[in-house]
Coordinates of C-alpha atoms in Angstrom, one line a residue:
M167 CA -7.8 -3.5 14.7
L168 CA -9.5 -4.1 11.3
D169 CA -11.3 -0.8 11.3
S170 CA -8.1 0.9 12.1
L171 CA -6.4 -0.8 9.1
L172 CA -9.2 0.3 6.8
F173 CA -8.9 3.8 8.0
L174 CA -5.2 3.9 7.4
L175 CA -5.5 2.4 3.9
I176 CA -8.5 4.4 2.6
V177 CA -9.0 7.5 4.7
L178 CA -5.4 8.4 5.6
P179 CA -4.1 8.9 2.0
V180 CA -7.1 11.3 1.4
L181 CA -6.2 13.2 4.6
G182 CA -2.6 13.2 3.6
G183 CA -3.5 14.6 0.2
L184 CA -5.6 17.3 1.8
A185 CA -2.6 18.2 4.1
C186 CA -0.3 18.5 1.1
Y187 CA -2.8 20.9 -0.5
A188 CA -3.0 23.0 2.7
L189 CA 0.8 23.1 3.5
P190 CA 2.7 26.0 1.9
S191 CA 6.1 24.6 2.7
R192 CA 7.7 22.2 0.2
H193 CA 9.7 20.4 2.9
L194 CA 6.6 19.9 5.1
R195 CA 4.7 18.7 2.1
G196 CA 7.4 16.2 1.3
A197 CA 7.4 15.0 4.9
V198 CA 3.7 14.4 4.8
V199 CA 3.9 12.5 1.5
V200 CA 6.7 10.2 2.9
G201 CA 4.9 9.7 6.2
T202 CA 1.6 8.9 4.6
C203 CA 3.2 6.5 2.2
V204 CA 5.2 4.7 4.9
V205 CA 2.1 4.3 7.1
T206 CA -0.1 3.2 4.2
A207 CA 2.5 0.6 3.0
A208 CA 2.9 -0.7 6.6
A209 CA -0.9 -1.0 6.9
S210 CA -1.0 -3.1 3.7
L211 CA 1.5 -5.5 5.1
A212 CA -0.5 -5.7 8.4
L213 CA -3.6 -6.5 6.3
L214 CA -1.7 -9.3 4.6
G215 CA -1.1 -10.7 8.1
N216 CA -4.7 -10.3 9.0
G217 CA -5.9 -12.4 6.1
A218 CA -9.4 -12.5 4.5
F219 CA -12.3 -10.7 6.2
A220 CA -15.7 -9.2 5.7
T221 CA -16.8 -6.2 7.8
T222 CA -19.3 -3.4 7.9
P223 CA -18.0 -0.2 9.8
G224 CA -20.8 1.6 11.6
S225 CA -19.7 5.2 11.0
L226 CA -16.9 7.5 10.0
F227 CA -16.5 10.8 11.8
F228 CA -19.8 10.0 13.5
I229 CA -21.6 9.8 10.1
P230 CA -23.2 6.5 9.1
V231 CA -21.0 5.0 6.4
R232 CA -23.8 4.1 4.1
G233 CA -25.4 7.5 4.2
L234 CA -21.9 9.1 3.8
V235 CA -21.2 7.1 0.6
V236 CA -24.6 8.1 -1.0
L237 CA -23.8 11.8 -0.2
L238 CA -20.3 11.5 -1.6
D239 CA -21.6 9.7 -4.7
F240 CA -23.8 12.6 -5.7
T241 CA -21.4 15.3 -4.5
L242 CA -18.7 13.7 -6.8
L243 CA -21.0 13.4 -9.8
F244 CA -22.2 17.0 -9.5
A245 CA -18.6 18.2 -9.1
I246 CA -17.6 16.4 -12.3
L247 CA -20.7 17.8 -14.0
A248 CA -19.7 21.3 -13.0
I249 CA -16.3 20.6 -14.5
A250 CA -18.0 19.4 -17.7
F251 CA -19.9 22.7 -18.0
K252 CA -16.7 24.6 -17.4
L253 CA -15.1 22.6 -20.2
K254 CA -18.2 23.3 -22.4
N255 CA -18.2 19.7 -23.5
K256 CA -21.7 18.6 -24.1
L257 CA -20.8 14.9 -24.4
I258 CA -19.2 14.9 -20.9
Q259 CA -22.2 16.8 -19.6
L260 CA -24.6 14.2 -21.0
V261 CA -22.7 11.2 -19.7
F262 CA -22.5 12.5 -16.2
A263 CA -26.0 13.9 -16.1
A264 CA -27.2 10.5 -17.1
Q265 CA -25.3 8.9 -14.3
I266 CA -26.8 11.3 -11.8
V267 CA -30.4 10.6 -13.0
L268 CA -29.8 6.8 -13.0
L269 CA -28.1 6.8 -9.6
A270 CA -30.9 8.9 -8.1
W271 CA -33.5 6.4 -9.5
F272 CA -31.5 3.5 -8.1
E273 CA -31.0 4.9 -4.6
L274 CA -34.5 6.3 -4.2
F275 CA -36.7 3.6 -5.9
M276 CA -34.6 0.4 -6.2
A277 CA -31.8 -0.2 -3.7
T278 CA -32.5 -1.4 -0.2
P279 CA -29.7 -2.4 2.2
T280 CA -29.4 -6.2 2.2
G281 CA -27.2 -6.8 5.2
A282 CA -24.2 -7.6 3.1
P283 CA -20.8 -6.5 4.3
T284 CA -19.5 -3.1 3.2
F285 CA -15.9 -4.3 2.8
F286 CA -14.6 -7.7 1.9
A287 CA -11.1 -9.0 1.2
D288 CA -9.8 -12.3 -0.2
T289 CA -6.3 -12.7 -1.4
L290 CA -7.0 -11.0 -4.7
S291 CA -8.1 -7.8 -2.8
I292 CA -5.1 -8.1 -0.6
I293 CA -2.7 -8.4 -3.6
M294 CA -4.2 -5.3 -5.0
V295 CA -3.9 -3.4 -1.7
L296 CA -0.2 -4.4 -1.6
I297 CA 0.4 -3.2 -5.1
V298 CA -1.4 0.1 -4.6
S299 CA 0.1 0.8 -1.1
I300 CA 3.7 -0.3 -1.8
V301 CA 4.3 0.4 -5.5
G302 CA 2.0 3.4 -5.5
S303 CA 3.7 4.8 -2.4
L304 CA 7.2 4.4 -3.9
I305 CA 6.0 6.4 -7.0
C306 CA 4.6 9.1 -4.7
I307 CA 7.9 9.4 -2.9
Y308 CA 9.7 9.5 -6.3
A309 CA 7.5 12.3 -7.3
I310 CA 8.8 14.7 -4.6
P311 CA 12.2 15.5 -6.2
Y312 CA 10.8 14.9 -9.7
M313 CA 8.1 17.6 -9.4
Q314 CA 10.6 20.1 -8.0
A315 CA 12.8 19.6 -11.1
H316 CA 9.8 19.5 -13.4
E317 CA 8.6 22.9 -12.2
E318 CA 12.1 24.4 -12.4
H319 CA 12.2 23.3 -16.0
L320 CA 8.8 25.0 -16.6
H321 CA 9.9 28.2 -14.8
L322 CA 6.6 28.5 -13.0
D323 CA 6.0 31.6 -11.0
R324 CA 3.8 29.7 -8.5
T325 CA 4.1 26.1 -7.6
R326 CA 1.2 23.7 -8.5
Q327 CA 2.6 20.9 -6.3
P328 CA -0.1 21.2 -3.5
R329 CA -2.9 20.3 -6.0
F330 CA -0.7 17.6 -7.7
F331 CA 0.0 15.8 -4.5
L332 CA -3.6 16.1 -3.3
F333 CA -4.7 13.9 -6.1
L334 CA -1.6 11.7 -6.4
V335 CA -1.6 10.7 -2.7
G336 CA -5.4 10.7 -2.5
F337 CA -5.5 8.3 -5.5
L338 CA -4.0 5.6 -3.2
G339 CA -6.9 5.8 -0.8
A340 CA -9.5 5.7 -3.6
M341 CA -7.9 2.6 -5.1
N342 CA -7.7 0.8 -1.8
G343 CA -11.4 1.5 -1.2
L344 CA -12.2 0.2 -4.6
V345 CA -10.5 -3.1 -4.2
L346 CA -11.8 -3.7 -0.7
A347 CA -15.4 -2.8 -1.4
D348 CA -18.1 -5.5 -1.4
D349 CA -21.1 -3.2 -1.5
I350 CA -21.3 -2.3 -5.2
T351 CA -22.4 1.3 -4.6
F352 CA -19.1 1.8 -2.6
F353 CA -17.2 0.2 -5.5
Y354 CA -18.9 2.7 -7.9
L355 CA -18.0 5.7 -5.6
F356 CA -14.3 4.8 -5.7
F357 CA -14.5 3.9 -9.4
E358 CA -15.6 7.5 -10.2
I359 CA -13.1 9.1 -7.7
T360 CA -10.3 7.5 -9.8
T361 CA -11.9 9.1 -12.9
L362 CA -11.7 12.5 -11.3
C363 CA -8.2 12.0 -10.0
S364 CA -6.9 10.9 -13.4
F365 CA -8.6 13.9 -15.0
M366 CA -6.9 16.3 -12.6
L367 CA -3.5 14.7 -12.9
I368 CA -3.4 14.4 -16.7
G369 CA -4.4 18.0 -17.1
H370 CA -2.0 19.2 -14.3
D371 CA 0.5 21.2 -16.5
G372 CA -2.4 23.3 -17.9
T373 CA -1.2 23.2 -21.5
D374 CA -3.8 23.1 -24.3
E375 CA -2.7 19.5 -25.1
A376 CA -2.9 18.5 -21.4
K377 CA -6.4 20.0 -21.1
K378 CA -7.6 18.3 -24.3
N379 CA -6.2 14.9 -23.3
A380 CA -7.6 15.2 -19.8
S381 CA -11.1 16.0 -21.2
H382 CA -10.8 13.0 -23.5
A383 CA -9.9 10.8 -20.5
L384 CA -12.8 12.1 -18.5
L385 CA -15.2 11.4 -21.4
L386 CA -14.1 7.8 -22.0
N387 CA -14.0 7.0 -18.3
G388 CA -17.3 8.6 -17.9
V389 CA -18.7 6.3 -20.5
G390 CA -17.3 3.4 -18.4
G391 CA -19.0 4.9 -15.3
L392 CA -22.3 5.1 -17.2
A393 CA -21.9 1.4 -18.2
F394 CA -21.2 0.6 -14.6
V395 CA -24.3 2.3 -13.3
I396 CA -26.5 0.5 -15.8
G397 CA -24.8 -2.8 -15.1
M398 CA -25.2 -2.2 -11.3
M399 CA -28.9 -1.6 -11.7
W400 CA -29.4 -4.5 -14.0
A401 CA -27.5 -6.8 -11.6
Y402 CA -29.6 -5.7 -8.7
S403 CA -32.8 -6.4 -10.6
A404 CA -31.5 -9.9 -11.5
V405 CA -30.1 -10.9 -8.1
G406 CA -31.6 -8.4 -5.6
T407 CA -28.4 -7.7 -3.7
L408 CA -25.7 -5.0 -3.4
S409 CA -23.0 -7.5 -2.5
I410 CA -20.4 -8.2 -5.1
Q411 CA -19.7 -11.6 -3.6
E412 CA -23.4 -12.6 -3.8
I413 CA -23.6 -11.4 -7.4
V414 CA -20.6 -13.5 -8.2
A415 CA -22.1 -16.5 -6.3
A416 CA -25.4 -16.2 -8.3
G417 CA -23.4 -16.9 -11.5
P418 CA -24.8 -16.9 -15.1
T419 CA -27.9 -19.0 -14.1
A420 CA -29.6 -15.9 -12.7
Q421 CA -31.8 -14.5 -15.4
G422 CA -30.5 -11.3 -17.0
L423 CA -27.3 -11.3 -14.9
L424 CA -25.0 -12.1 -17.8
F425 CA -25.8 -8.9 -19.6
A426 CA -25.2 -6.9 -16.4
L427 CA -21.8 -8.6 -16.1
A428 CA -21.1 -7.7 -19.7
L429 CA -21.8 -4.0 -18.9
L430 CA -19.6 -4.1 -15.8
C431 CA -16.8 -5.7 -17.8
L432 CA -17.3 -3.0 -20.4
A433 CA -16.7 -0.5 -17.6
G434 CA -13.5 -2.4 -16.8
F435 CA -12.4 -2.2 -20.4
T436 CA -12.7 1.6 -20.5
K437 CA -10.8 1.9 -17.2
A438 CA -8.1 -0.5 -18.4
A439 CA -7.8 1.4 -21.8
Q440 CA -8.6 -1.7 -23.8
L441 CA -9.3 -1.4 -27.5
P442 CA -11.0 0.7 -28.8
F443 CA -10.7 2.9 -25.6
Q444 CA -6.9 3.1 -25.6
S445 CA -6.6 6.7 -26.8
W446 CA -7.2 8.2 -23.3
L447 CA -4.3 6.3 -21.8
L448 CA -2.0 7.3 -24.7
G449 CA -3.1 10.9 -24.2
A450 CA -2.2 10.6 -20.5
M451 CA 1.5 10.6 -21.5
V452 CA 1.4 14.4 -21.5
A453 CA 1.2 14.3 -17.7
P454 CA 4.3 14.5 -15.5
T455 CA 5.9 11.0 -15.3
P456 CA 4.8 10.1 -11.8
T457 CA 1.2 10.4 -13.0
S458 CA 2.0 8.0 -15.9
A459 CA 3.8 5.6 -13.5
L460 CA 0.9 5.5 -11.1
L461 CA -1.8 5.2 -13.7
H462 CA 0.0 2.4 -15.5
S463 CA 1.3 0.3 -12.7
A464 CA -0.7 0.6 -9.4
T465 CA -3.9 2.4 -9.8
M466 CA -6.2 3.5 -12.7
V467 CA -5.8 0.7 -15.3
K468 CA -5.4 -2.0 -12.7
A469 CA -8.9 -1.1 -11.4
G470 CA -10.3 -2.2 -14.7
V471 CA -8.4 -5.5 -14.7
F472 CA -9.4 -6.1 -11.1
L473 CA -13.1 -5.5 -12.0
V474 CA -13.0 -8.1 -14.8
L475 CA -11.1 -10.6 -12.6
R476 CA -13.4 -10.1 -9.7
F477 CA -16.5 -11.1 -11.7
A478 CA -14.7 -13.9 -13.6
P479 CA -16.2 -16.8 -11.7
A480 CA -19.7 -15.4 -12.4
Y481 CA -19.4 -15.7 -16.2
A482 CA -16.9 -18.6 -16.4
G483 CA -17.8 -21.1 -19.1
T484 CA -20.2 -18.8 -21.0
F485 CA -20.1 -17.1 -24.4
L486 CA -19.3 -13.9 -22.5
A487 CA -16.1 -15.5 -21.1
T488 CA -15.0 -16.6 -24.6
A489 CA -15.7 -13.1 -26.0
I490 CA -13.7 -11.5 -23.1
A491 CA -10.8 -13.8 -23.8
V492 CA -10.8 -13.0 -27.5
C493 CA -11.1 -9.2 -26.9
G494 CA -8.2 -9.4 -24.4
A495 CA -6.0 -11.4 -26.8
F496 CA -6.7 -9.1 -29.6
T497 CA -5.7 -6.1 -27.5
F498 CA -2.6 -7.9 -26.5
V499 CA -1.3 -8.5 -30.0
A500 CA -2.6 -5.4 -31.7
T501 CA -1.1 -2.9 -29.2
A502 CA 2.2 -4.8 -29.2
A503 CA 2.2 -4.4 -32.9
L504 CA 1.6 -0.6 -32.6
A505 CA 4.4 -0.3 -30.1
V506 CA 6.9 -1.7 -32.7
S507 CA 6.7 1.6 -34.6
Q508 CA 7.3 3.8 -31.6
S509 CA 10.6 5.4 -30.5
N510 CA 9.1 7.5 -27.7
A511 CA 9.8 5.6 -24.5
K512 CA 6.7 6.7 -22.7
K513 CA 4.5 5.7 -25.7
I514 CA 6.3 2.3 -25.9
L515 CA 5.5 1.8 -22.2
A516 CA 1.9 3.0 -22.7
Y517 CA 1.2 0.5 -25.6
S518 CA 3.0 -2.3 -23.8
T519 CA 0.9 -1.6 -20.7
I520 CA -2.4 -1.8 -22.7
S521 CA -1.0 -5.0 -24.2
N522 CA -0.3 -6.6 -20.9
L523 CA -3.6 -5.5 -19.5
G524 CA -5.2 -7.2 -22.5
L525 CA -3.4 -10.4 -21.6
M526 CA -4.7 -10.2 -18.0
I527 CA -8.2 -9.7 -19.2
C528 CA -7.8 -12.6 -21.7
C529 CA -6.8 -14.8 -18.7
A530 CA -10.0 -13.7 -16.8
G531 CA -12.0 -14.8 -19.9
I532 CA -10.3 -18.2 -20.2
G533 CA -11.2 -18.6 -16.6
T534 CA -9.4 -21.9 -15.8
P535 CA -7.3 -22.2 -12.7
Q536 CA -4.2 -22.0 -14.8
A537 CA -5.4 -18.8 -16.5
I538 CA -6.5 -17.1 -13.3
T539 CA -3.0 -18.0 -11.9
A540 CA -1.4 -16.4 -14.9
G541 CA -3.6 -13.3 -14.7
V542 CA -3.0 -12.6 -11.0
L543 CA 0.8 -13.2 -11.2
L544 CA 1.0 -11.0 -14.2
L545 CA -0.9 -8.3 -12.2
I546 CA 1.8 -8.4 -9.6
F547 CA 5.0 -8.6 -11.7
H548 CA 3.8 -6.1 -14.3
A549 CA 3.0 -3.5 -11.6
V550 CA 6.5 -3.5 -10.2
S551 CA 8.4 -3.6 -13.5
K552 CA 6.3 -1.1 -15.3
G553 CA 6.3 1.4 -12.3
L554 CA 10.1 1.0 -12.3
L555 CA 10.4 1.6 -16.1
F556 CA 8.3 4.7 -16.0
C557 CA 10.2 6.2 -13.2
C558 CA 13.5 5.4 -15.0
V559 CA 12.3 7.2 -18.1
G560 CA 11.3 10.2 -16.1
H561 CA 14.7 10.4 -14.5
I562 CA 16.5 9.9 -17.8
E563 CA 14.3 12.6 -19.5
Q564 CA 15.2 15.2 -16.9
H565 CA 18.9 14.7 -17.7
I566 CA 19.0 14.2 -21.5
H567 CA 15.9 16.3 -22.2
S568 CA 14.4 13.6 -24.4
R569 CA 12.3 10.5 -24.0
D570 CA 13.2 9.1 -27.4
I571 CA 15.0 5.7 -27.2
E572 CA 17.3 6.8 -30.0
D573 CA 18.6 9.6 -27.8
M574 CA 19.3 7.0 -25.1
R575 CA 21.9 5.3 -27.4
G576 CA 25.0 4.8 -25.3
L577 CA 23.2 5.8 -22.0
S578 CA 25.2 3.1 -20.2
A579 CA 28.3 5.4 -20.5
V580 CA 26.5 8.6 -19.6
M581 CA 24.3 7.4 -16.8
P582 CA 25.5 3.8 -16.0
R583 CA 23.6 3.3 -12.8
V584 CA 20.1 4.3 -14.0
A585 CA 20.9 2.6 -17.4
M586 CA 21.6 -0.7 -15.6
I587 CA 18.4 -0.4 -13.5
T588 CA 16.4 0.3 -16.6
L589 CA 18.0 -2.6 -18.4
I590 CA 17.1 -4.9 -15.5
G591 CA 13.5 -3.6 -15.7
L592 CA 13.4 -4.4 -19.4
L593 CA 14.8 -7.9 -18.9
T594 CA 12.2 -8.7 -16.2
M595 CA 9.5 -7.8 -18.7
M596 CA 10.6 -10.2 -21.5
L597 CA 13.0 -12.9 -20.5
P598 CA 13.0 -16.1 -18.4
P599 CA 13.2 -16.8 -15.5
F600 CA 11.4 -13.6 -14.5
G601 CA 7.8 -13.5 -13.5
V602 CA 6.3 -11.7 -16.5
L603 CA 7.5 -14.4 -18.8
L604 CA 6.4 -17.1 -16.3
A605 CA 2.9 -15.6 -16.3
K606 CA 2.8 -15.5 -20.2
W607 CA 3.9 -19.1 -20.4
M608 CA 1.0 -20.0 -18.0
A609 CA -1.4 -17.9 -20.1
I610 CA -0.5 -19.5 -23.4
E611 CA -0.6 -23.0 -21.8
S612 CA -4.1 -22.3 -20.4
A613 CA -5.4 -21.2 -23.8
G614 CA -4.8 -24.7 -25.3
H615 CA -8.5 -25.2 -26.2
N616 CA -8.5 -22.0 -28.4
L617 CA -6.0 -22.0 -31.3
F618 CA -7.0 -18.4 -32.3
V619 CA -6.1 -17.1 -28.8
I620 CA -2.9 -19.1 -28.7
V621 CA -1.7 -17.6 -32.0
M622 CA -2.4 -14.1 -30.9
L623 CA -0.7 -14.6 -27.5
A624 CA 2.4 -16.1 -29.1
I625 CA 2.7 -13.3 -31.7
G626 CA 2.2 -10.6 -29.1
S627 CA 4.8 -12.1 -26.8
A628 CA 7.4 -12.2 -29.7
L629 CA 6.7 -8.6 -30.6
T630 CA 7.2 -7.6 -26.9
V631 CA 10.7 -9.1 -27.0
L632 CA 11.5 -7.1 -30.1
I633 CA 10.3 -3.8 -28.5
Y634 CA 12.3 -4.2 -25.3
A635 CA 15.4 -5.8 -26.8
R636 CA 15.7 -2.9 -29.2
W637 CA 15.5 -0.3 -26.4
G638 CA 17.9 -2.2 -24.1
G639 CA 20.4 -2.6 -27.0
N640 CA 20.3 1.1 -27.6
M641 CA 21.3 1.9 -24.0
M642 CA 24.1 -0.5 -23.9
N643 CA 25.6 0.7 -27.2
A644 CA 28.2 2.9 -25.5
P645 CA 30.8 4.8 -27.5
H646 CA 34.4 3.6 -27.5
N647 CA 36.4 4.7 -24.4
A648 CA 33.4 6.7 -23.1
E649 CA 33.8 8.1 -19.6
P650 CA 30.8 7.6 -17.2
K651 CA 29.5 10.9 -15.8
H652 CA 27.5 9.5 -12.8
P653 CA 25.0 12.4 -12.5
S654 CA 23.7 12.9 -9.0
M655 CA 20.5 11.2 -7.9
P656 CA 18.5 12.4 -4.9
I657 CA 17.8 9.8 -2.2
L658 CA 14.1 10.2 -2.8
T659 CA 14.8 9.2 -6.4
S660 CA 17.3 6.4 -5.9
F661 CA 15.4 4.7 -3.0
P662 CA 12.2 4.1 -5.0
L663 CA 14.2 2.9 -8.1
L664 CA 16.3 0.5 -6.1
A665 CA 13.3 -0.7 -4.1
M666 CA 11.4 -1.5 -7.3
V667 CA 14.3 -3.1 -9.1
C668 CA 15.0 -5.3 -6.1
G669 CA 11.3 -6.0 -5.9
A670 CA 11.1 -7.1 -9.5
L671 CA 14.0 -9.5 -9.0
L672 CA 12.9 -10.9 -5.6
L673 CA 9.3 -11.3 -6.5
S674 CA 10.3 -13.4 -9.5
L675 CA 12.4 -15.6 -7.1
A676 CA 9.4 -15.8 -4.8
A677 CA 6.9 -16.8 -7.6
P678 CA 6.3 -20.3 -6.1
L679 CA 5.5 -18.8 -2.7
L680 CA 3.3 -16.1 -4.2
Y681 CA 1.4 -18.9 -6.0
S682 CA 0.9 -21.1 -3.0
R683 CA 0.1 -18.4 -0.4
L684 CA -1.8 -15.8 -2.4
V685 CA -3.1 -17.2 -5.7
E686 CA -4.0 -20.8 -4.9
P687 CA -6.6 -19.8 -2.2
L688 CA -8.5 -18.1 -5.0
L689 CA -8.8 -21.2 -7.1
P690 CA -11.5 -23.9 -7.0
I691 CA -8.7 -26.5 -7.5
A692 CA -4.9 -26.2 -7.5
A693 CA -3.5 -25.3 -10.9
Y694 CA 0.1 -26.2 -10.2
V695 CA 2.3 -28.2 -7.9
V696 CA 5.3 -26.4 -6.4
E697 CA 8.2 -28.9 -6.4
A698 CA 11.9 -28.3 -6.2
G699 CA 11.7 -24.7 -7.4
S700 CA 9.4 -25.6 -10.2
L701 CA 5.8 -25.0 -11.0
R702 CA 4.4 -28.2 -12.5
N703 CA 1.1 -29.4 -13.9
P704 CA 0.2 -32.4 -16.1
V705 CA 0.9 -30.3 -19.2
G706 CA 4.4 -29.1 -18.4
A707 CA 6.7 -27.4 -15.9
F708 CA 8.5 -24.1 -15.5
T709 CA 11.9 -24.8 -13.7
L710 CA 12.3 -21.5 -12.0
Y711 CA 15.2 -21.9 -9.6
P712 CA 17.5 -23.9 -12.0
L713 CA 17.0 -21.1 -14.6
F714 CA 18.0 -18.5 -11.9
I715 CA 21.1 -20.5 -11.1
L716 CA 22.0 -20.7 -14.8
L717 CA 21.4 -17.0 -15.1
G718 CA 23.7 -16.3 -12.2
F719 CA 26.5 -18.4 -13.7
G720 CA 26.0 -16.5 -17.0
V721 CA 26.2 -13.1 -15.4
F722 CA 29.3 -14.2 -13.4
Y723 CA 31.0 -15.5 -16.6
A724 CA 30.2 -12.4 -18.6
M725 CA 31.5 -10.1 -15.8
R726 CA 34.7 -12.2 -15.6
Q727 CA 35.3 -11.9 -19.3
V728 CA 34.7 -8.1 -19.2
M729 CA 37.2 -7.7 -16.4
K730 CA 39.8 -9.7 -18.5
T731 CA 39.5 -7.5 -21.6
R732 CA 42.4 -5.3 -22.6
E733 CA 42.8 -2.4 -24.9
A734 CA 43.0 -3.5 -28.5
H735 CA 43.3 -2.0 -32.0
R736 CA 39.9 -0.7 -33.1
S737 CA 38.9 -0.8 -36.8
T738 CA 36.3 1.8 -37.9
P739 CA 33.6 0.8 -40.3
Y740 CA 33.8 1.8 -44.0
F741 CA 31.2 4.4 -44.9
G742 CA 31.6 4.6 -48.7
G743 CA 34.5 7.1 -48.8
A744 CA 37.6 8.1 -46.8
N745 CA 36.6 8.1 -43.1
L746 CA 36.8 11.3 -41.2
P747 CA 39.5 11.4 -38.5
D748 CA 36.9 11.2 -35.7
S749 CA 35.0 8.4 -37.5
T750 CA 31.8 10.5 -37.4
G751 CA 31.3 10.1 -41.2
F752 CA 33.2 10.0 -44.5
T753 CA 34.5 12.4 -47.1
G754 CA 31.9 12.7 -49.8
P755 CA 31.6 14.5 -53.2
L756 CA 33.7 17.7 -53.5
R757 CA 35.5 16.6 -50.3
A758 CA 32.6 17.6 -48.2
P759 CA 32.2 15.7 -44.9
V760 CA 29.1 13.5 -44.9
P761 CA 28.0 12.6 -41.3
Y762 CA 26.4 9.3 -40.6
Q763 CA 23.7 8.4 -38.2
S764 CA 22.7 4.9 -36.9
A765 CA 19.2 4.2 -35.9
N766 CA 16.8 1.3 -35.5
Y767 CA 14.2 0.4 -38.1
Y768 CA 10.7 1.0 -36.8
M769 CA 8.8 -0.4 -39.8
T770 CA 6.3 2.4 -39.7
N771 CA 5.1 1.4 -43.2
V772 CA 3.8 -1.8 -41.6
F773 CA 3.2 -1.0 -37.9
G774 CA 2.6 2.7 -38.0
E775 CA -0.3 4.2 -36.0
E776 CA -1.7 5.9 -39.0
K777 CA -1.9 2.6 -40.9
L778 CA -3.1 0.3 -38.2
T779 CA -5.1 2.2 -35.6
I780 CA -8.3 2.7 -37.6
W781 CA -8.5 -0.9 -38.6
I782 CA -7.6 -2.2 -35.1
N783 CA -10.3 0.0 -33.6
L784 CA -12.9 -1.2 -36.1
G785 CA -12.0 -4.8 -35.3
A786 CA -12.2 -4.1 -31.5
G787 CA -15.5 -2.4 -31.9
M788 CA -17.0 -5.4 -33.7
L789 CA -15.6 -7.7 -31.0
L790 CA -17.3 -5.5 -28.3
A791 CA -20.6 -5.6 -30.2
M792 CA -20.3 -9.4 -30.3
L793 CA -19.6 -9.4 -26.6
L794 CA -22.6 -7.3 -25.7
G795 CA -24.9 -9.0 -28.2
G796 CA -24.0 -12.5 -27.1
A797 CA -24.5 -11.6 -23.5
L798 CA -28.0 -10.1 -24.2
S799 CA -29.2 -13.0 -26.3

């Protein structure tokens, strides 16, 4: 039974992707994507029912699994090296050639099988499998009609969808393999498969910008892969095992292990696009929206956070832990500040993703039961809400031909259904009683011993509210007497959006259950007591269900008042001259019409990328140097 579930979660998505690549028919390809995603999601729920496990499959397709992984490791690295030569990028060539040499040395002269299980799952792994297999599957289904419209807009002579779905669906299998791997060489294989998949998906459209940004992503993630190989070799020298669980159990007392953990966390930083590595994820915005949604919510960047969280018990209470907490908090506040100056919706979501990932990594560094609870819950809630928001932006962009939030002004009148779904997604990211704010409250509370971290988390949280409230206000600013247009929405678009918006709401309601069933088993001692719909500890309490009841009454009252409104006389604002009859401006000098335009203030003179990025990157670089130097000393 367990071997079958592992096959469905890891191998089936890869086979489904290969089938998509081979099938010429768009309808057959769509059926394969839906079928693969449904089976993968069902398998993840079955794994949840199965519970924690450790296992070592003997073979796959009659090939010993260990030998197959070694073969795939080198095949993958040589394939990426070939791509690097095709790109004529010497840095990428150097990075992956170094990985090949180091991995060959490790496999030939250092590593010996230790009898540790190949795959291992605790509730953290199972949570990640659920995120990848359910949220990731919904995004893959959403991509079916999206990519058809995307290619119609580009007027392509020949479809590129087979290659796109090969890597999009295959990504799910690679991520499931990564989060379930206990053998660190297996982890490394899947870690680098995600690097290849992201490169292919970012460069999918084939424009010069897409190729450039894909190459940049390959380089930075290749640097992370190189750090991983060195950290893996260093950890093996220190502990003498390939098992991640045994490395974690050895803890910081093993001589030399702390620096190995620092290198592994550095690899996680690059994958999670933490400062100063954020540029690859911002560049990934040129990809089709399903790619952005998958990378930001369920796969690529979450792999980096998972890595840092997985090794958190091994460096808890050390200088490395404090450095990781400070680095994460700095990323949280700095990228939230950079998001303030943005009006491009995808870029806002990109910066806010990096910001929230920084908060998760900060929680891993703080390392207390309260902080780990916050980090894991944020991992769950952020995945659903951010996947939803990216998909909403993609759908909106295809109808209004813009992703600028200023062009979304009054969207509630033009596209009321998707505007309401988007608004709910924004609210779940910033307001109580929803899960993201609950996790942020836990994170700030857990950082009580570090005033510097608390200040950064508080400022970052305030900036996040500004970012999302401005966007939501734009959408609800509908013109007077506007008529809704209700543009059509394919079932394969509406179903993922409705599933994710319902998931964002219901998961917040289920936060106490998520804590007691999934998070608490990860902790050495209980962080909270679930009592009467509240999460309590000696410091304070978050009264979840009373807040939901209050929210329900508020929504009911607001809707009742809206239904009671009647047509009234409307006074137009004074613009500095006689208003034009249609109120679009005023009569100016020489009786010339002067149009007006309303827009938000983005404070680019304070928060602009060109003003802040270089200083923020310098600061992040110094923090990373501190992290590595402190771990080595």
